[in-house]
Coordinates of C-alpha atoms in Angstrom, one line a residue:
X1 CA 126.7 103.8 197.9
X2 CA 125.9 105.1 194.4
X3 CA 126.0 108.6 194.0
X4 CA 123.0 110.7 193.8
X5 CA 124.2 113.2 191.2
X6 CA 125.6 110.8 188.5
X7 CA 127.0 113.2 185.7
X8 CA 127.5 117.0 185.3
X9 CA 124.7 116.7 182.9
X10 CA 122.3 115.9 185.8
X11 CA 120.9 119.4 185.5
X12 CA 118.4 121.5 183.5
X13 CA 119.3 122.8 180.2
X14 CA 118.6 126.3 181.2
X15 CA 121.6 126.4 183.7
X16 CA 124.0 125.3 180.6
X17 CA 122.2 127.9 178.2
X18 CA 122.8 130.8 180.6
X19 CA 126.3 129.8 181.5
X20 CA 127.3 129.9 177.9
X21 CA 125.4 133.5 177.9
X22 CA 127.3 134.5 181.1
X23 CA 130.6 133.4 179.8
X24 CA 130.1 135.5 176.8
X25 CA 128.7 138.6 178.1
X26 CA 129.6 138.6 182.1
X27 CA 132.7 136.7 183.0
X28 CA 133.9 138.9 186.0
X29 CA 130.2 139.0 187.4
X30 CA 130.0 137.3 191.1
X31 CA 126.6 136.4 192.6
X32 CA 125.2 134.8 195.7
X33 CA 122.3 132.3 195.9
X34 CA 120.2 131.4 198.9
X35 CA 118.1 128.3 199.5
X36 CA 114.6 129.1 200.5
X37 CA 112.1 126.9 202.1
X38 CA 108.4 127.9 201.5
X39 CA 106.9 125.3 204.0
X40 CA 107.9 124.2 207.4
X41 CA 109.9 120.8 207.2
X42 CA 112.2 119.4 210.0
X43 CA 115.4 118.0 208.6
X44 CA 116.9 115.0 210.3
X45 CA 119.9 115.1 212.7
X46 CA 123.2 115.4 210.8
X47 CA 121.3 116.1 207.4
X48 CA 123.7 119.0 206.9
X49 CA 126.9 116.9 207.4
X50 CA 125.5 114.1 205.1
X51 CA 124.5 116.9 202.7
X52 CA 128.1 118.1 202.7
X53 CA 129.5 114.8 202.0
X54 CA 127.7 114.2 198.9
X55 CA 128.1 117.9 197.6
X56 CA 131.9 117.1 198.2
X57 CA 131.7 114.2 195.7
X58 CA 130.3 116.2 193.1
X59 CA 133.7 117.7 192.8
X60 CA 135.0 114.5 191.1
X61 CA 132.3 114.6 188.2
X62 CA 133.3 115.4 184.8
X63 CA 131.9 115.5 181.3
X64 CA 132.5 112.4 179.5
X65 CA 133.4 112.4 175.8
X66 CA 130.0 110.7 174.9
X67 CA 128.3 113.0 176.9
X68 CA 129.9 116.1 175.2
X69 CA 129.3 114.5 171.8
X70 CA 125.7 114.3 172.3
X71 CA 125.1 117.7 173.8
X72 CA 127.0 119.5 170.9
X73 CA 125.0 117.5 168.4
X74 CA 121.5 118.4 170.0
X75 CA 122.2 122.0 170.9
X76 CA 124.1 123.3 167.7
X77 CA 122.9 126.9 168.9
X78 CA 125.7 126.8 171.4
X79 CA 129.2 127.4 170.1
X80 CA 131.8 124.6 170.3
X81 CA 133.9 126.5 172.8
X82 CA 131.6 126.2 175.5
X83 CA 131.7 122.5 175.3
X84 CA 135.3 122.6 175.4
X85 CA 134.8 124.6 178.6
X86 CA 132.4 122.4 180.1
X87 CA 134.6 119.4 179.4
X88 CA 137.0 121.2 181.8
X89 CA 134.6 122.1 184.2
X90 CA 134.6 120.9 187.9
X91 CA 132.1 121.6 190.8
X92 CA 133.9 123.5 193.4
X93 CA 132.3 122.4 196.8
X94 CA 134.0 125.1 198.6
X95 CA 131.2 127.7 197.0
X96 CA 128.6 126.0 199.2
X97 CA 128.0 126.9 202.4
X98 CA 125.7 124.7 204.7
X99 CA 124.5 125.4 208.2
X100 CA 122.0 123.3 210.1
X101 CA 120.5 124.5 213.4
X102 CA 118.2 121.9 215.1
X103 CA 116.1 120.9 212.3
X104 CA 116.4 124.0 210.0
X105 CA 118.7 124.0 207.2
X106 CA 120.7 126.9 205.5
X107 CA 122.3 126.4 202.1
X108 CA 124.2 129.5 200.4
X109 CA 126.3 129.5 197.2
X110 CA 128.9 132.3 196.3
X111 CA 131.3 132.6 193.6
X112 CA 131.7 133.8 190.2
X113 CA 128.6 133.5 188.3
X114 CA 129.9 131.2 185.3
X115 CA 130.8 128.9 187.8
X116 CA 128.3 128.8 190.7
X117 CA 125.2 128.8 188.1
X118 CA 125.3 125.1 187.7
X119 CA 124.7 124.4 191.5
X120 CA 121.1 125.2 191.9
X121 CA 119.3 122.4 190.3
X122 CA 121.6 119.5 191.6
X123 CA 121.5 121.1 194.9
X124 CA 117.7 121.0 195.1
X125 CA 117.7 117.5 193.6
X126 CA 120.2 116.3 196.2
X127 CA 118.5 117.8 199.3
X128 CA 115.0 116.3 198.2
X129 CA 116.4 112.8 197.5
X130 CA 118.3 112.8 200.7
X131 CA 115.5 114.2 202.6
X132 CA 113.3 111.1 201.5
X133 CA 116.2 108.8 202.2
X134 CA 116.9 109.9 205.6
X135 CA 113.3 110.4 207.1
X136 CA 112.3 106.9 205.5
X137 CA 108.9 108.4 204.6
X138 CA 106.9 105.6 202.9
X139 CA 105.5 106.3 199.4
X140 CA 102.2 105.1 198.5
X141 CA 103.5 103.8 195.1
X142 CA 106.0 101.4 196.3
X143 CA 107.1 99.4 193.2
X144 CA 108.1 99.9 189.9
X145 CA 105.0 98.4 188.6
X146 CA 102.8 101.0 190.3
X147 CA 104.9 103.7 189.0
X148 CA 104.7 102.5 185.4
X149 CA 101.0 102.4 185.8
X150 CA 100.9 105.8 187.4
X151 CA 102.9 107.0 184.6
X152 CA 100.9 105.3 181.9
X153 CA 97.7 107.0 183.2
X154 CA 99.1 110.4 182.8
X155 CA 100.3 109.5 179.2
X156 CA 96.7 108.3 178.4
X157 CA 95.2 111.9 179.1
X158 CA 98.1 113.6 177.3
X159 CA 97.6 111.4 174.2
X160 CA 93.8 111.7 174.3
X161 CA 94.0 115.6 174.6
X162 CA 97.0 116.2 172.2
X163 CA 98.8 117.7 174.7
X164 CA 102.5 118.6 174.2
X165 CA 104.4 117.9 177.4
X166 CA 108.0 118.1 178.5
X167 CA 109.4 116.8 181.7
X168 CA 110.6 119.7 184.1
X169 CA 110.8 117.6 187.3
X170 CA 114.5 117.7 188.2
X171 CA 114.6 119.9 191.3
X172 CA 111.8 118.3 193.3
X173 CA 112.1 114.7 192.1
X174 CA 111.8 112.0 194.7
X175 CA 114.7 110.2 193.2
X176 CA 116.8 110.1 190.1
X177 CA 115.3 106.7 189.4
X178 CA 111.6 107.8 189.8
X179 CA 112.4 110.7 187.3
X180 CA 114.1 108.1 185.0
X181 CA 111.4 105.9 185.0
X182 CA 109.2 108.7 184.2
X183 CA 111.2 109.9 181.4
X184 CA 111.1 106.2 180.0
X185 CA 107.4 105.6 180.4
X186 CA 106.3 108.9 178.8
X187 CA 108.7 108.6 175.9
X188 CA 107.4 105.0 175.5
X189 CA 103.8 105.6 175.8
X190 CA 103.0 109.3 174.4
X191 CA 102.1 109.7 170.7
X192 CA 105.4 110.7 168.7
X193 CA 105.7 114.4 169.1
X194 CA 103.7 114.8 172.0
X195 CA 106.6 114.1 174.6
X196 CA 108.9 116.8 173.4
X197 CA 111.8 116.1 175.6
X198 CA 113.1 116.8 179.1
X199 CA 114.8 119.8 180.9
X200 CA 117.2 117.2 182.3
X201 CA 120.4 117.0 179.7
X202 CA 121.5 113.6 181.4
X203 CA 118.2 111.9 181.1
X204 CA 118.0 113.3 177.6
X205 CA 121.7 111.7 176.9
X206 CA 120.4 108.3 178.2
X207 CA 117.3 108.3 176.1
X208 CA 118.5 110.2 173.0
X209 CA 115.8 113.1 173.6
X210 CA 115.9 116.7 173.1
X211 CA 116.9 118.8 176.2
X212 CA 114.3 121.7 176.7
X213 CA 114.7 125.0 178.3
X214 CA 116.0 128.7 177.7
X215 CA 116.6 130.9 180.7
X216 CA 115.5 131.3 184.2
X217 CA 114.4 134.2 186.5
X218 CA 118.2 134.9 187.6
X219 CA 119.0 136.0 184.1
X220 CA 116.8 139.1 184.3
X221 CA 117.3 139.4 188.2
X222 CA 121.0 139.9 187.3
X223 CA 120.2 142.4 184.6
X224 CA 118.2 144.3 187.2
X225 CA 121.2 144.4 189.4
X226 CA 123.5 145.7 186.8
X227 CA 121.2 148.1 184.6
X228 CA 118.2 148.8 187.0
X229 CA 114.7 147.5 187.1
X230 CA 113.5 149.9 184.3
X231 CA 115.8 148.2 181.7
X232 CA 116.0 144.9 183.0
X233 CA 113.6 143.0 181.0
X234 CA 114.4 144.8 177.7
X235 CA 118.1 144.3 178.1
X236 CA 117.7 140.6 179.1
X237 CA 115.6 140.0 175.9
X238 CA 118.1 141.9 173.9
X239 CA 121.1 140.1 175.3
X240 CA 119.9 136.7 175.1
X241 CA 118.9 137.1 171.3
X242 CA 122.4 138.7 170.9
X243 CA 123.9 135.2 172.2
X244 CA 121.4 133.0 170.5
X245 CA 120.3 134.9 167.4
X246 CA 116.7 133.8 167.4
X247 CA 117.4 130.1 168.9
X248 CA 115.8 129.5 172.5
X249 CA 113.3 131.8 171.5
X250 CA 111.0 131.2 174.5
X251 CA 111.2 134.4 177.0
X252 CA 110.5 134.0 180.7
X253 CA 107.9 136.8 181.5
X254 CA 107.1 137.2 185.2
X255 CA 110.5 137.9 186.9
X256 CA 109.1 141.3 187.8
X257 CA 105.5 140.5 187.1
X258 CA 104.0 139.9 183.5
X259 CA 102.6 143.6 183.3
X260 CA 106.0 145.0 183.6
X261 CA 107.3 142.7 181.0
X262 CA 104.8 143.6 178.4
X263 CA 105.9 147.0 178.4
X264 CA 109.4 145.9 177.3
X265 CA 108.1 143.1 174.9
X266 CA 107.7 145.4 172.1
X267 CA 107.4 144.9 168.4
X268 CA 110.7 143.8 167.9
X269 CA 110.8 141.3 170.6
X270 CA 107.2 139.9 170.1
X271 CA 108.3 139.1 166.6
X272 CA 111.7 137.7 167.3
X273 CA 110.7 135.5 170.1
X274 CA 108.8 132.6 169.2
X275 CA 106.7 132.9 172.6
X276 CA 106.8 133.0 176.4
X277 CA 106.6 131.0 179.3
X278 CA 104.2 131.3 182.3
X279 CA 105.6 130.3 185.7
X280 CA 103.2 132.2 188.3
X281 CA 99.7 133.3 188.7
X282 CA 96.7 132.7 186.7
X283 CA 97.4 131.0 183.3
X284 CA 94.1 131.9 181.9
X285 CA 94.5 135.5 182.6
X286 CA 98.2 135.4 181.5
X287 CA 96.9 133.6 178.1
X288 CA 94.4 136.4 177.5
X289 CA 97.2 139.1 178.3
X290 CA 99.4 137.9 175.6
X291 CA 96.8 137.2 173.0
X292 CA 95.6 140.8 173.3
X293 CA 99.1 142.2 173.3
X294 CA 100.0 140.3 170.1
X295 CA 96.9 141.4 168.4
X296 CA 97.5 145.1 169.5
X297 CA 101.2 144.7 167.6
X298 CA 99.3 143.1 164.8
X299 CA 100.8 139.7 165.3
X300 CA 98.8 136.6 164.9
X301 CA 98.6 134.8 168.2
X302 CA 98.5 131.4 166.6
X303 CA 101.9 131.9 165.3
X304 CA 103.2 132.0 168.9
X305 CA 103.3 129.7 171.7
X306 CA 103.1 129.7 175.5
X307 CA 104.8 127.2 177.5
X308 CA 103.0 126.7 180.8
X309 CA 105.0 125.7 183.8
X310 CA 103.6 126.7 187.0
X311 CA 102.5 123.8 189.3
X312 CA 100.7 121.6 186.5
X313 CA 99.1 118.2 186.4
X314 CA 97.6 116.4 183.6
X315 CA 94.1 117.8 184.6
X316 CA 95.2 121.4 184.6
X317 CA 97.3 121.0 181.5
X318 CA 94.1 119.6 179.7
X319 CA 92.0 122.7 181.1
X320 CA 94.4 125.3 179.8
X321 CA 94.8 123.4 176.7
X322 CA 91.1 123.6 175.9
X323 CA 91.0 127.2 176.7
X324 CA 93.8 128.1 174.4
X325 CA 92.6 126.0 171.2
X326 CA 92.0 128.5 168.5
X327 CA 93.5 131.4 170.4
X328 CA 97.3 130.5 170.7
X329 CA 99.6 127.5 170.7
X330 CA 100.5 126.1 174.0
X331 CA 102.9 123.5 175.4
X332 CA 103.5 122.3 179.1
X333 CA 106.6 122.0 181.1
X334 CA 105.4 119.8 184.1
X335 CA 107.8 119.2 187.1
X336 CA 107.1 117.9 190.7
X337 CA 103.7 116.0 189.5
X338 CA 105.7 113.8 187.0
X339 CA 108.8 113.5 189.1
X340 CA 107.6 113.2 192.7
X341 CA 103.8 111.8 192.6
X342 CA 104.8 108.7 194.8
X343 CA 102.5 109.6 197.7
X344 CA 104.7 111.8 199.8
X345 CA 104.7 115.5 200.2
X346 CA 107.5 117.0 197.9
X347 CA 109.6 119.8 199.6
X348 CA 108.5 123.3 198.5
X349 CA 111.6 124.8 198.1
X350 CA 113.8 127.1 195.7
X351 CA 117.3 128.3 195.3
X352 CA 117.2 132.0 194.2
X353 CA 120.0 134.4 193.3
X354 CA 120.3 136.8 196.2
X355 CA 122.9 139.3 195.5
X356 CA 124.9 140.3 192.6
X357 CA 128.2 142.0 192.0
X358 CA 128.4 142.9 188.4
X359 CA 132.0 144.0 188.1
X360 CA 134.9 143.6 190.6
X361 CA 134.3 147.3 191.1
X362 CA 130.8 147.3 192.4
X363 CA 129.3 146.7 195.7
X364 CA 127.0 143.9 196.3
X365 CA 123.5 144.8 195.1
X366 CA 120.6 142.8 196.5
X367 CA 118.6 140.9 193.7
X368 CA 114.7 140.1 193.7
X369 CA 111.8 138.6 192.2
X370 CA 108.3 139.6 191.8
X371 CA 105.8 136.8 191.3
X372 CA 102.5 137.2 189.6
X373 CA 101.2 135.9 193.0
X374 CA 101.0 138.2 195.9
X375 CA 103.1 136.9 198.8
X376 CA 105.5 135.2 196.6
X377 CA 108.0 137.8 196.1
X378 CA 111.6 137.0 197.1
X379 CA 114.3 138.9 198.0
X380 CA 115.3 142.0 200.2
X381 CA 112.2 143.8 201.3
X382 CA 113.6 147.2 200.5
X383 CA 114.5 146.3 197.2
X384 CA 111.2 145.0 196.5
X385 CA 109.8 148.3 197.4
X386 CA 112.2 150.2 195.3
X387 CA 111.2 147.8 192.2
X388 CA 107.6 148.2 192.9
X389 CA 108.0 152.0 193.0
X390 CA 110.1 152.2 189.7
X391 CA 107.9 149.9 187.6
X392 CA 104.8 151.2 189.0
X393 CA 103.5 148.1 190.5
X394 CA 100.7 148.3 192.8

């Protein structure tokens, strides 16, 4: 049977860009990741065993010379030495632990951060596609022709409203083939310049597109474990800028709530970074906060961009775009609605860093994330309370 994960590049760009930064700055750091299922799902019998088989096969993946050449050419902000490292990289399946108790699934990853950082996205994509294969849940959109028609309708909305869109759909896709077809359709049907690329580097390779992405929440979560909550945002911004010298200049703002991030996003970083990404909470309130923040610093908000990426579809993107016109530039990273809109209920799941050991001499430190949505905080409960106290979060 054809592999579900076909390439090391079948992953989101921000995993590679963070891996490069980790190699430079934190090569001794160790981390743990945990699978979190946000809704009740019954996994079929033997799901864990079959998942293990597919994970073991990922140990054979390696970067091709053609993939390496493409990646290095498209992402010149990454040093050539990194691509040499990636050319020799292999997944180590022993880093992944799987336990299935009845219909419940536990997945954990542990090891050096520079190695284990690549597991999250393909693991989620693998779990999603395998789940729909094994449950035989029938999609309402059953043929390629129906899928193409659905994608073309979305492309028409994006074109009509002049919406800039990137595909962010790898983690919860229905299947690789569905995501691949969607990227092909949007690239072919959208007005030139509006489909700005895909976060999936392998699909970017297949269609000669621009890989899109910067950093994820784990970047700031690790900084909190190493430097403390009060310095995590500022040092996360500083270290990213140190590695990329102004490239990849979209900062993720909500790891410990946007309010806490704004306190660290001073004149230096507000000018240095091209903009920010919104990934939780009310997008309109988020826009208002950053418009006001830029104005307070004497920066024209229209010189900056917000990338919206939280649970979007074409209609919500259109509403947000209309709200931002004349106030601040915006673009959209749309995930599940593009890659898993075939008439099934997508799995509401994430894999998050759960602990970090910044140096060999350190103890394991729980890592957490505070969302801009109440009730969506993840991680150790006591550590969440410590964070809220230190950052004065109500």
